[in-house]
Structure formats: structure tokens, C-alpha cells
Tab-separated table of C-alpha atoms in Angstrom:
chain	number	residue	atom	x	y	z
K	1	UNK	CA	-17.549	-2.920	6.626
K	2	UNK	CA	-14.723	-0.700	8.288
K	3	UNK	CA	-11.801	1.175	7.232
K	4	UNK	CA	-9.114	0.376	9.495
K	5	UNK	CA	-5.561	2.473	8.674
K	6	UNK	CA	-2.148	1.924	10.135
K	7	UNK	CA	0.782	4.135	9.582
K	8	UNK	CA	4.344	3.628	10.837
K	9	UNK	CA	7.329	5.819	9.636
K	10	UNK	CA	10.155	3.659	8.530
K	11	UNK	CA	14.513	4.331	8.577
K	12	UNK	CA	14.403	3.237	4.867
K	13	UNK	CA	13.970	4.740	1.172
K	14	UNK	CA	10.472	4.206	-0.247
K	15	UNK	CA	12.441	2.090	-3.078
K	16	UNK	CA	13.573	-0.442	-0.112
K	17	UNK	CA	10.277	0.218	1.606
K	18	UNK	CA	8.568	-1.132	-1.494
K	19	UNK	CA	10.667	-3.990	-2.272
K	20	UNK	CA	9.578	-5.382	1.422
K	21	UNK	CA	5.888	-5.170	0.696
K	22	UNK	CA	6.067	-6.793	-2.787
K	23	UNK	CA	9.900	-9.402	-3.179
K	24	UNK	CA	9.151	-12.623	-3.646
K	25	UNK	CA	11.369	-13.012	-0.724
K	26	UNK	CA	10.423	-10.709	1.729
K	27	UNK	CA	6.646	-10.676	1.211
K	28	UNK	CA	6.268	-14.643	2.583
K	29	UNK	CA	8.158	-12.660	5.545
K	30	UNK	CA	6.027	-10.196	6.819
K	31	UNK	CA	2.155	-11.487	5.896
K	32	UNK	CA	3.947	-14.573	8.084
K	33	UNK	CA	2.198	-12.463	10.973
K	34	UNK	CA	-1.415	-12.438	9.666
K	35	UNK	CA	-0.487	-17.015	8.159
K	36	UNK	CA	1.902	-18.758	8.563
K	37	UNK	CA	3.729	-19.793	4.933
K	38	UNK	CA	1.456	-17.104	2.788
K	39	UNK	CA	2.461	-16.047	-0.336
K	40	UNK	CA	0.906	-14.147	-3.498
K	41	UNK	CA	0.591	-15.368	-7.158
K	42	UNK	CA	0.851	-12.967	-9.544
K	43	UNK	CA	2.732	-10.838	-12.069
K	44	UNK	CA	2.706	-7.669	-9.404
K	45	UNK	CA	1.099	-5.389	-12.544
K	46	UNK	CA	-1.726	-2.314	-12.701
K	47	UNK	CA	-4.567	-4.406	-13.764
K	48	UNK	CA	-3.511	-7.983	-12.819
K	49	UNK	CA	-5.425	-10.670	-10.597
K	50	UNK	CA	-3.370	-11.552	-7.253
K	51	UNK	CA	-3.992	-14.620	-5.069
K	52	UNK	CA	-3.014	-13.919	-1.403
K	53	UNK	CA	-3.168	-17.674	-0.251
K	54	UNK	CA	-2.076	-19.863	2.588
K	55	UNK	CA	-0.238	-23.085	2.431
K	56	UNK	CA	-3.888	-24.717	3.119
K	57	UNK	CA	-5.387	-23.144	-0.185
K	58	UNK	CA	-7.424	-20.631	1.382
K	59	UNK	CA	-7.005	-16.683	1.112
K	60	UNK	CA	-8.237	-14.012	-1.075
K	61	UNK	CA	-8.602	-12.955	-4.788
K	62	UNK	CA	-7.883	-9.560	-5.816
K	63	UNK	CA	-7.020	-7.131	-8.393
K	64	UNK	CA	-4.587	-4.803	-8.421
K	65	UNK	CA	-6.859	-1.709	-8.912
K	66	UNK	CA	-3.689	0.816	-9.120
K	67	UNK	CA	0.105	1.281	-9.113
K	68	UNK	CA	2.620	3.705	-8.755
K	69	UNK	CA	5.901	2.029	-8.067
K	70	UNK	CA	7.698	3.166	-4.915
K	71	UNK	CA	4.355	5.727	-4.066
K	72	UNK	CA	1.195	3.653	-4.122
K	73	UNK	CA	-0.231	0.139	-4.299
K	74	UNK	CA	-4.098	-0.421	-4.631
K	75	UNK	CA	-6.068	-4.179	-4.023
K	76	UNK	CA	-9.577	-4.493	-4.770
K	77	UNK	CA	-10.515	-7.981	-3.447
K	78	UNK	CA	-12.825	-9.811	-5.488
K	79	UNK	CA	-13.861	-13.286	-3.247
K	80	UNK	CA	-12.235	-16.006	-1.286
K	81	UNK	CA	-10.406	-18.943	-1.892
K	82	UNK	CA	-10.840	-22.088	-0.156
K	83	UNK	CA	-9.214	-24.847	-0.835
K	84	UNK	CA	-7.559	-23.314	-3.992
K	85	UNK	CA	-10.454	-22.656	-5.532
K	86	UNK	CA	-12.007	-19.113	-6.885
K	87	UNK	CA	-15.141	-18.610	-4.821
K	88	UNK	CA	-17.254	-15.204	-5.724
K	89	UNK	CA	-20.643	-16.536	-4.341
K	90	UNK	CA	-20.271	-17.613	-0.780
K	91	UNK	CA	-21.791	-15.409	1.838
K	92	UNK	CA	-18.436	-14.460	3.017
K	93	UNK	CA	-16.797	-14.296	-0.445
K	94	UNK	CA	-19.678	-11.226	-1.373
K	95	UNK	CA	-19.123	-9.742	2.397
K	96	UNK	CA	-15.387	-9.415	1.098
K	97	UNK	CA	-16.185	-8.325	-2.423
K	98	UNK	CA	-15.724	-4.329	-3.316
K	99	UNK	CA	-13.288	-4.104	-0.083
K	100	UNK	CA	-10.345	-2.024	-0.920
K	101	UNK	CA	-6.408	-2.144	0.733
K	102	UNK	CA	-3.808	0.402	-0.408
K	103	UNK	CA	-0.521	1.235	1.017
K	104	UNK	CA	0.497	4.515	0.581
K	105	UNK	CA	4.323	5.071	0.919
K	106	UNK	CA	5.529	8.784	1.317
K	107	UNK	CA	8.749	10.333	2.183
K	108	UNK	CA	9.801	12.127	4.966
K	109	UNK	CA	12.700	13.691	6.501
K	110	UNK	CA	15.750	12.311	6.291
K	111	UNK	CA	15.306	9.782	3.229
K	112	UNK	CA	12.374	7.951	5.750
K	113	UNK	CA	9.391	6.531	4.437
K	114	UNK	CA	5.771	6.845	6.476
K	115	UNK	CA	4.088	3.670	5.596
K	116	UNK	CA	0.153	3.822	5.454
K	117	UNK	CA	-2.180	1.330	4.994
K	118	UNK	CA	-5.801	1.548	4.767
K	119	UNK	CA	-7.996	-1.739	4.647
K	120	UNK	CA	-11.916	-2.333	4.206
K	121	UNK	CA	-12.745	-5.222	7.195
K	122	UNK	CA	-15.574	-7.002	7.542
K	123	UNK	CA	-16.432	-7.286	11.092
K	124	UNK	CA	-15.319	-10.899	11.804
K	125	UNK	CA	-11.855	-10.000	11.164
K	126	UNK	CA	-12.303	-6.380	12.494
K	127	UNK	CA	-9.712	-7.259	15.974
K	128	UNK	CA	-8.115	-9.641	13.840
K	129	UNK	CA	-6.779	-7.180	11.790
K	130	UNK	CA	-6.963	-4.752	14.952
K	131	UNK	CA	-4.300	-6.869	16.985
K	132	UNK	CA	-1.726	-8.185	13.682
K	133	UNK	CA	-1.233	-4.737	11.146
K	134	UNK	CA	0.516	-3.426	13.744
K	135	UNK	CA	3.150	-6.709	14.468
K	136	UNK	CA	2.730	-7.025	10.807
K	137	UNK	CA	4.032	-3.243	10.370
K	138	UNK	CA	6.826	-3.465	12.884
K	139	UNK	CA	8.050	-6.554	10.805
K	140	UNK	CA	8.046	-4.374	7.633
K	141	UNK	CA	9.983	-1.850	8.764
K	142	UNK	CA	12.740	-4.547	10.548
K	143	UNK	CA	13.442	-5.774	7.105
K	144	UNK	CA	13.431	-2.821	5.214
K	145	UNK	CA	16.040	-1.062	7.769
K	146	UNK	CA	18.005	-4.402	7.884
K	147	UNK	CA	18.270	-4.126	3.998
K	148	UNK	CA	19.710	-0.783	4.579
């Protein structure tokens, strides 16, 4: 597994910055780039389970490890889902298990945010990943300075 980080520095309070990443609205918006028409079930709290899933039922299941609102988000994913079912045995369900994602948001000059988000990969998705954070980033910061 490999830690892959992506940073981009964003026209846009961390409070706006923030409500991107997590609205119910905006969040089907930006992980568009990674699937189509994915979406996350859960209650958004320190502590809770989150499925990231796919209109197919596929995706991941996670916990939300740690959170500071507006500063700091923390996923620990637990296994896969395929077709909307829990898997934590699977080859690629244990590959997946223990890998972390956090986004870090900070604030910088002139009431901008830096955006930073680290992510354990497993090597199959390694250019996945590689070639869409980036799109997926740019998309972030579009809605966050169209909020504005």
C-alpha cells in the first residue's frame, strides 16, 4: 500500500471548503469524478460507519476515525461493498482494510483554504487515484468558490 497526497489551495473559507466535501448536495458532485452517481450513507459523526457507494451497490465501508469540523476529517476503511453488501473477507476487501484517507483543511492568506488529502492505495488503483484526485480537487474548489 501507498500514501498518495494531493493539496490544492482554494478562494474559499474552510467553513465553505468543508461544506463541499461533506453536503448532501455537493458531495454526489465532486466524487462524480472518481463514479458516476456516488453518494455516502451516514450520519457524518466522530465514530460513525460511512458507506461510499455507487449507484451499482459497490464501494467502500468506513469509519470515521476522527473529526474536527471545518479543520480535519479522518476515514479508516474497513472492506468493500459489492452489490450492497458488507464484505470484510474478500481478498480485496482485507487489501483495503486498515487504509486511512484524511483531508486536512488549513487556512491561508487571505481567508483561503489549502486543501490536503492523504489516501492509503492499494496498487490496482494506485494511477487510478494518480490521474482523478487531481480533476476531483479542481472540482472541489469550483464549487466551493462558486458558493462564495
Amino acid at each position: 500500500m501507498e500514501q498518495q497526497k494531493f493539496t490544492k489551495v482554494i478562494n474559499a473559507s474552510n467553513e465553505k471548503v468543508w461544506k463541499v466535501l461533506w453536503d448532501d448536495e455537493t458531495y454526489p458532485q465532486w466524487t462524480a469524478i472518481f463514479s458516476k452517481g456516488s453518494y455516502a450513507k451516514t450520519d457524518w459523526k466522530e465514530g460513525s460507519k460511512v458507506l461510499f457507494l455507487t449507484p451499482d451497490g459497490r464501494g467502500m465501508v468506513s469509519k470515521i476515525k476522527k473529526k474536527i469540523p471545518n479543520e480535519y476529517m479522518l476515514f479508516e476503511h474497513l472492506g468493500i461493498i459489492e452489490n450492497e453488501i458488507e464484505n470484510h473477507e474478500s481478498k480485496e476487501a482485507k487489501e483495503w482494510a486498515g487504509a486511512t484517507e484524511a483531508y486536512m483543511l488549513e487556512s491561508v492568506k487571505n481567508n483561503k483554504t489549502q486543501l490536503t488529502v492523504k489516501m492509503d492505495v492499494v496498487e490496482e488503483y494506485k494511477d487510478f487515484f494518480l490521474n482523478t484526485w487531481p480533476k476531483a480537487m479542481s472540482k472541489i474548489k469550483d464549487l466551493a468558490e462558486k458558493k462564495n
